[in-house]
């Protein structure tokens, strides 16, 4: 097949996914994993019809200004706070993301962080590796907080929140949640979950998981005032986005024992991590890997590639990308072509 479209892939991707793309289009794939500046993004995007980009690539009006060629930008993530969707729509550029394929894997990881932080897994391992386990150990050493049977709070009850909640049944944990809109009763029933106001959630949850998307309104949704409402025995888990938690305020609450522990996969300004969080033994920290299982990262890459190809008119979904964020932009192109 003669290829008439070119695409840019902003970070290294699974070879089989790149090979799949290359059956249809010219592929320019980066071999180094790094953040691109606005100027670099502008230059790269000016030369292609479509792009697969990562969360660290900020695609805003400035980056696409005057770009007459680009038709689709496919995000390698379900969250898309790196996209200025209205600007993309105004430019007639379709934006897509990778929903659903990561729900269960991400939910698993939220539980991994909750259990690790509650039961002090990381600090115990650091202590053991440092050679401190020589003689006996006091019976009252390494005491954590229980998870089973406690009340789980979930802030943000989309598909990942629901997958987390379903697992809570197995731990005998009632679930309280807060979301802008209440879920249908059947879903609440499946998730053993009850809607409450945010302040009630913070006060009543024995452990709290954050699963809400980032937006300007959600910036520091958990700050000093919210942390002050939480139980001192609570574990806070953030698998959502950096900026939802005021990391400086959290570090103070953790240091002062006003929150027992935290499991954090995302950070304000990542890859930088607030220095005070790094110092704390009661914070389990990981580098934004909640969706990183081999199967799920492959599925995300495949979906990002399929969305891109479909938007350019190739593959089984040609003309019907599976997860468009701004189908109205797609309408513009369909009308033009
Ligand atoms: C997402 O998909 O939004 C995750 O945060 C990236 O793994």
Short mmCIF file of C-alpha atoms and ligand atoms in Angstrom, two decimals:
data_model
loop_
_atom_site.label_atom_id
_atom_site.label_comp_id
_atom_site.label_asym_id
_atom_site.label_seq_id
_atom_site.Cartn_x
_atom_site.Cartn_y
_atom_site.Cartn_z
CA UNK A 1 0.00 0.00 0.00
CA UNK A 2 1.42 3.42 -0.83
CA UNK A 3 1.44 5.54 2.30
CA UNK A 4 0.09 9.04 2.21
CA UNK A 5 0.12 9.97 5.91
CA UNK A 6 2.91 10.47 8.42
CA UNK A 7 2.68 10.16 12.16
CA UNK A 8 4.93 11.04 15.08
CA UNK A 9 5.22 8.93 18.23
CA UNK A 10 6.64 11.05 21.02
CA UNK A 11 8.14 8.27 23.13
CA UNK A 12 9.47 4.73 22.64
CA UNK A 13 6.61 2.27 22.18
CA UNK A 14 6.21 -1.50 21.88
CA UNK A 15 7.84 -2.58 18.58
CA UNK A 16 4.79 -4.60 17.55
CA UNK A 17 2.57 -1.54 17.92
CA UNK A 18 4.96 0.55 15.85
CA UNK A 19 5.05 -2.23 13.23
CA UNK A 20 1.26 -2.24 13.15
CA UNK A 21 1.21 1.52 12.55
CA UNK A 22 3.87 1.20 9.87
CA UNK A 23 1.63 -1.08 7.81
CA UNK A 24 -0.50 1.98 7.06
CA UNK A 25 1.51 5.17 7.62
CA UNK A 26 5.04 6.56 7.76
CA UNK A 27 6.13 6.40 11.40
CA UNK A 28 8.64 8.71 13.07
CA UNK A 29 9.08 7.31 16.56
CA UNK A 30 11.27 8.78 19.26
CA UNK A 31 13.77 6.39 20.76
CA UNK A 32 14.36 8.40 23.93
CA UNK A 33 11.76 8.87 26.67
CA UNK A 34 11.71 12.53 27.60
CA UNK A 35 9.52 15.57 27.96
CA UNK A 36 9.33 17.77 24.84
CA UNK A 37 9.36 21.55 24.96
CA UNK A 38 6.56 23.56 23.33
CA UNK A 39 8.94 24.55 20.54
CA UNK A 40 9.84 20.91 19.85
CA UNK A 41 6.21 19.83 19.91
CA UNK A 42 5.28 22.64 17.54
CA UNK A 43 7.98 21.59 15.09
CA UNK A 44 7.22 17.86 15.27
CA UNK A 45 3.46 18.30 14.95
CA UNK A 46 3.79 20.66 11.98
CA UNK A 47 5.34 17.85 9.95
CA UNK A 48 2.75 15.09 10.48
CA UNK A 49 -0.91 14.19 10.03
CA UNK A 50 -1.24 12.52 13.41
CA UNK A 51 0.65 11.95 16.64
CA UNK A 52 0.69 9.64 19.63
CA UNK A 53 1.80 11.65 22.63
CA UNK A 54 2.45 11.10 26.31
CA UNK A 55 1.13 12.84 29.42
CA UNK A 56 4.30 14.91 29.66
CA UNK A 57 3.59 16.44 26.22
CA UNK A 58 1.45 19.54 26.74
CA UNK A 59 -0.66 20.02 23.61
CA UNK A 60 -2.12 23.52 23.79
CA UNK A 61 -3.15 26.31 21.45
CA UNK A 62 0.41 27.58 21.18
CA UNK A 63 1.75 24.22 20.02
CA UNK A 64 -0.84 23.81 17.27
CA UNK A 65 -1.20 27.48 16.22
CA UNK A 66 -1.21 27.73 12.42
CA UNK A 67 -0.93 23.96 11.98
CA UNK A 68 -2.94 23.14 8.85
CA UNK A 69 -1.88 19.52 8.58
CA UNK A 70 -2.41 17.79 11.92
CA UNK A 71 -5.70 15.89 12.14
CA UNK A 72 -5.43 13.77 15.26
CA UNK A 73 -3.56 13.67 18.55
CA UNK A 74 -3.84 10.38 20.39
CA UNK A 75 -3.00 10.40 24.10
CA UNK A 76 -1.26 7.40 25.67
CA UNK A 77 -3.36 7.78 28.81
CA UNK A 78 -6.94 7.96 29.94
CA UNK A 79 -6.35 11.28 31.73
CA UNK A 80 -5.94 14.15 29.30
CA UNK A 81 -5.14 17.20 31.38
CA UNK A 82 -2.13 17.62 29.08
CA UNK A 83 -4.56 18.53 26.26
CA UNK A 84 -6.28 21.84 25.70
CA UNK A 85 -9.33 20.17 24.19
CA UNK A 86 -11.20 23.39 23.27
CA UNK A 87 -8.11 24.63 21.39
CA UNK A 88 -7.83 21.30 19.53
CA UNK A 89 -11.52 21.37 18.69
CA UNK A 90 -11.29 24.95 17.41
CA UNK A 91 -8.42 23.84 15.18
CA UNK A 92 -10.43 20.84 13.89
CA UNK A 93 -7.96 18.38 15.42
CA UNK A 94 -9.38 15.21 16.92
CA UNK A 95 -8.16 14.27 20.41
CA UNK A 96 -8.38 10.70 21.72
CA UNK A 97 -7.46 8.89 24.95
CA UNK A 98 -7.27 5.31 26.29
CA UNK A 99 -10.20 4.67 28.61
CA UNK A 100 -11.33 1.35 30.10
CA UNK A 101 -8.38 -0.86 29.10
CA UNK A 102 -6.53 0.22 32.25
CA UNK A 103 -9.38 0.20 34.80
CA UNK A 104 -8.68 -3.12 36.50
CA UNK A 105 -4.88 -2.83 36.49
CA UNK A 106 -5.04 0.67 37.93
CA UNK A 107 -7.52 -0.47 40.58
CA UNK A 108 -5.16 -3.31 41.55
CA UNK A 109 -2.38 -0.81 42.02
CA UNK A 110 -4.47 1.49 44.19
CA UNK A 111 -4.95 -1.48 46.51
CA UNK A 112 -1.24 -2.29 46.36
CA UNK A 113 -0.46 1.23 47.57
CA UNK A 114 -3.13 1.14 50.28
CA UNK A 115 -1.92 -2.19 51.63
CA UNK A 116 1.76 -1.25 51.37
CA UNK A 117 1.27 2.06 53.16
CA UNK A 118 -1.07 0.66 55.84
CA UNK A 119 1.20 -2.31 56.60
CA UNK A 120 4.49 -0.41 56.21
CA UNK A 121 5.79 -2.74 53.49
CA UNK A 122 8.30 -0.32 51.91
CA UNK A 123 9.86 0.91 55.14
CA UNK A 124 10.09 -2.63 56.53
CA UNK A 125 11.85 -3.76 53.37
CA UNK A 126 14.27 -0.81 53.49
CA UNK A 127 15.04 -1.68 57.14
CA UNK A 128 15.61 -5.35 56.32
CA UNK A 129 17.80 -4.62 53.29
CA UNK A 130 19.88 -2.23 55.41
CA UNK A 131 20.78 -5.25 57.59
CA UNK A 132 18.94 -4.13 60.75
CA UNK A 133 17.15 -7.48 61.30
CA UNK A 134 19.82 -9.13 63.41
CA UNK A 135 18.41 -10.39 66.65
CA UNK A 136 14.90 -10.69 67.91
CA UNK A 137 12.25 -8.16 67.12
CA UNK A 138 9.89 -6.56 69.61
CA UNK A 139 6.36 -7.88 69.45
CA UNK A 140 5.10 -4.33 69.18
CA UNK A 141 7.46 -3.31 66.34
CA UNK A 142 6.25 -2.56 62.82
CA UNK A 143 2.65 -2.08 63.81
CA UNK A 144 0.55 -0.85 60.93
CA UNK A 145 -3.13 -0.08 60.58
CA UNK A 146 -5.71 -2.61 59.44
CA UNK A 147 -7.38 -2.41 56.05
CA UNK A 148 -9.95 -5.23 56.14
CA UNK A 149 -13.27 -4.38 57.69
CA UNK A 150 -12.58 -0.62 57.62
CA UNK A 151 -14.60 1.96 55.73
CA UNK A 152 -13.08 2.84 52.38
CA UNK A 153 -13.61 6.36 51.03
CA UNK A 154 -13.33 7.03 47.30
CA UNK A 155 -13.21 10.56 45.93
CA UNK A 156 -14.03 10.34 42.21
CA UNK A 157 -16.20 7.38 41.28
CA UNK A 158 -15.65 6.92 37.56
CA UNK A 159 -14.79 3.57 36.04
CA UNK A 160 -11.52 3.16 37.94
CA UNK A 161 -13.14 4.23 41.21
CA UNK A 162 -15.84 1.62 40.64
CA UNK A 163 -13.25 -1.08 39.95
CA UNK A 164 -11.54 -0.16 43.23
CA UNK A 165 -14.86 -0.27 45.07
CA UNK A 166 -15.76 -3.73 43.76
CA UNK A 167 -12.57 -5.09 45.31
CA UNK A 168 -13.54 -3.61 48.68
CA UNK A 169 -16.36 -6.18 49.02
CA UNK A 170 -13.69 -8.90 49.28
CA UNK A 171 -12.02 -7.05 52.15
CA UNK A 172 -15.34 -6.71 53.96
CA UNK A 173 -15.15 -2.95 53.59
CA UNK A 174 -18.16 -0.72 53.21
CA UNK A 175 -17.52 2.04 50.65
CA UNK A 176 -18.40 5.71 50.91
CA UNK A 177 -17.86 7.82 47.83
CA UNK A 178 -18.19 11.36 46.65
CA UNK A 179 -18.62 12.31 43.03
CA UNK A 180 -20.17 15.33 41.34
CA UNK A 181 -23.10 13.15 40.33
CA UNK A 182 -24.51 10.19 42.19
CA UNK A 183 -24.23 6.80 40.47
CA UNK A 184 -27.33 4.81 39.51
CA UNK A 185 -28.56 2.61 42.36
CA UNK A 186 -27.64 -0.60 40.56
CA UNK A 187 -24.01 0.55 40.27
CA UNK A 188 -23.94 1.66 43.91
CA UNK A 189 -25.25 -1.76 44.85
CA UNK A 190 -22.59 -3.59 42.76
CA UNK A 191 -19.91 -1.48 44.41
CA UNK A 192 -21.36 -1.73 47.96
CA UNK A 193 -21.05 2.07 47.84
CA UNK A 194 -22.95 4.96 49.41
CA UNK A 195 -22.77 8.58 48.20
CA UNK A 196 -21.91 11.20 50.84
CA UNK A 197 -20.88 14.86 50.84
CA UNK A 198 -17.15 15.44 50.48
CA UNK A 199 -16.67 16.67 54.07
CA UNK A 200 -18.52 13.62 55.41
CA UNK A 201 -16.35 11.37 53.25
CA UNK A 202 -13.20 12.89 54.69
CA UNK A 203 -14.43 12.56 58.27
CA UNK A 204 -15.84 9.05 58.05
CA UNK A 205 -13.42 7.21 55.76
CA UNK A 206 -10.91 5.00 57.53
CA UNK A 207 -8.83 5.08 54.35
CA UNK A 208 -9.24 7.40 51.38
CA UNK A 209 -8.44 6.85 47.71
CA UNK A 210 -8.33 9.70 45.18
CA UNK A 211 -9.42 8.78 41.68
CA UNK A 212 -10.74 12.05 40.28
CA UNK A 213 -9.55 13.65 37.04
CA UNK A 214 -7.40 16.77 37.29
CA UNK A 215 -9.00 20.09 36.41
CA UNK A 216 -8.51 23.65 37.59
CA UNK A 217 -11.50 23.13 39.94
CA UNK A 218 -9.86 20.02 41.44
CA UNK A 219 -6.52 21.73 42.06
CA UNK A 220 -5.62 21.01 45.71
CA UNK A 221 -8.95 19.28 46.28
CA UNK A 222 -7.07 17.79 49.22
CA UNK A 223 -5.22 20.56 51.03
CA UNK A 224 -4.52 21.42 54.67
CA UNK A 225 -8.21 21.99 55.50
CA UNK A 226 -9.31 18.66 54.00
CA UNK A 227 -6.42 16.75 55.60
CA UNK A 228 -7.46 18.20 58.96
CA UNK A 229 -10.85 16.49 58.62
CA UNK A 230 -9.32 13.03 58.09
CA UNK A 231 -8.79 10.41 60.79
CA UNK A 232 -5.25 10.26 62.18
CA UNK A 233 -5.29 6.50 61.53
CA UNK A 234 -6.21 6.96 57.85
CA UNK A 235 -4.13 6.10 54.81
CA UNK A 236 -4.44 8.42 51.81
CA UNK A 237 -3.86 6.98 48.33
CA UNK A 238 -3.42 9.21 45.27
CA UNK A 239 -3.40 7.42 41.92
CA UNK A 240 -5.21 10.27 40.16
CA UNK A 241 -3.02 13.23 39.27
CA UNK A 242 -0.42 15.41 40.84
CA UNK A 243 -1.93 18.76 41.85
CA UNK A 244 -5.08 17.18 43.28
CA UNK A 245 -3.24 16.94 46.60
CA UNK A 246 -1.29 19.82 48.10
CA UNK A 247 1.87 17.74 48.54
CA UNK A 248 3.50 20.23 50.93
CA UNK A 249 0.45 20.17 53.22
CA UNK A 250 0.32 16.37 53.03
CA UNK A 251 3.98 16.10 54.03
CA UNK A 252 3.28 18.21 57.14
CA UNK A 253 0.22 16.11 58.06
CA UNK A 254 2.20 12.88 57.62
CA UNK A 255 5.14 14.19 59.63
CA UNK A 256 2.88 15.32 62.47
CA UNK A 257 0.96 12.01 62.48
CA UNK A 258 -2.33 13.71 61.59
CA UNK A 259 -2.63 11.24 58.71
CA UNK A 260 -1.13 7.80 59.36
CA UNK A 261 0.39 7.07 55.95
CA UNK A 262 0.12 7.76 52.24
CA UNK A 263 0.54 5.78 49.04
CA UNK A 264 1.35 8.16 46.21
CA UNK A 265 1.81 7.36 42.53
CA UNK A 266 1.44 10.93 41.23
CA UNK A 267 2.98 14.23 42.32
CA UNK A 268 2.67 17.94 41.76
CA UNK A 269 5.25 18.84 39.12
CA UNK A 270 6.35 15.23 38.56
CA UNK A 271 8.89 13.84 37.89
CA UNK A 272 9.97 16.15 40.71
CA UNK A 273 8.76 14.91 44.10
CA UNK A 274 8.35 17.28 47.04
CA UNK A 275 11.56 16.87 49.09
CA UNK A 276 9.61 16.62 52.35
CA UNK A 277 7.70 13.58 51.03
CA UNK A 278 10.95 11.84 50.12
CA UNK A 279 12.08 12.09 53.74
CA UNK A 280 9.02 10.41 55.22
CA UNK A 281 8.99 6.73 56.10
CA UNK A 282 5.18 6.67 56.21
CA UNK A 283 4.87 7.63 52.53
CA UNK A 284 5.06 4.91 49.87
CA UNK A 285 6.12 6.61 46.64
CA UNK A 286 6.07 5.29 43.08
CA UNK A 287 6.74 6.91 39.70
CA UNK A 288 3.26 7.10 38.12
CA UNK A 289 3.04 3.39 37.29
CA UNK A 290 -0.52 2.49 38.30
CA UNK A 291 -1.37 1.30 34.79
CA UNK A 292 2.01 -0.32 34.19
CA UNK A 293 1.35 -4.02 33.74
CA UNK A 294 2.67 -5.59 30.54
CA UNK A 295 -0.79 -6.46 29.25
CA UNK A 296 -2.35 -3.12 30.09
CA UNK A 297 0.42 -0.90 28.75
CA UNK A 298 0.27 -2.95 25.51
CA UNK A 299 -3.50 -2.53 25.38
CA UNK A 300 -3.16 1.23 25.94
CA UNK A 301 -0.55 1.53 23.19
CA UNK A 302 -2.68 -0.55 20.84
CA UNK A 303 -5.77 1.55 21.54
CA UNK A 304 -3.80 4.78 21.03
CA UNK A 305 -2.54 3.42 17.70
CA UNK A 306 -5.99 2.21 16.63
CA UNK A 307 -7.52 5.59 17.46
CA UNK A 308 -4.85 7.34 15.41
CA UNK A 309 -5.24 5.04 12.42
CA UNK A 310 -9.05 5.18 12.55
CA UNK A 311 -8.97 8.97 12.55
CA UNK A 312 -6.75 8.92 9.47
CA UNK A 313 -9.10 6.44 7.76
CA UNK A 314 -7.24 3.13 8.26
CA UNK A 315 -7.81 -0.21 9.95
CA UNK A 316 -10.97 -1.99 11.08
CA UNK A 317 -12.33 1.13 12.85
CA UNK A 318 -11.59 3.46 9.87
CA UNK A 319 -13.53 6.67 10.32
CA UNK A 320 -14.72 5.67 13.82
CA UNK A 321 -12.02 6.14 16.46
CA UNK A 322 -13.08 4.24 19.59
CA UNK A 323 -12.43 6.93 22.17
CA UNK A 324 -12.69 10.44 20.74
CA UNK A 325 -12.64 13.31 23.26
CA UNK A 326 -13.98 15.93 20.87
CA UNK A 327 -16.04 14.19 18.17
CA UNK A 328 -17.22 17.60 17.02
CA UNK A 329 -13.69 18.25 15.71
CA UNK A 330 -13.85 14.96 13.86
CA UNK A 331 -17.15 16.10 12.33
CA UNK A 332 -15.35 19.14 10.92
CA UNK A 333 -12.78 16.97 9.14
CA UNK A 334 -15.32 14.46 7.90
CA UNK A 335 -17.26 17.37 6.37
CA UNK A 336 -14.12 18.74 4.73
CA UNK A 337 -12.86 15.47 3.24
C1 LIG B 1 -3.57 7.64 32.73
O1 LIG B 1 -3.79 6.85 31.80
O2 LIG B 1 -4.16 8.72 32.84
C2 LIG B 1 -2.55 7.23 33.71
O3 LIG B 1 -2.38 8.16 34.70
C3 LIG B 1 -1.24 6.99 32.98
O4 LIG B 1 -0.74 5.76 33.28
#
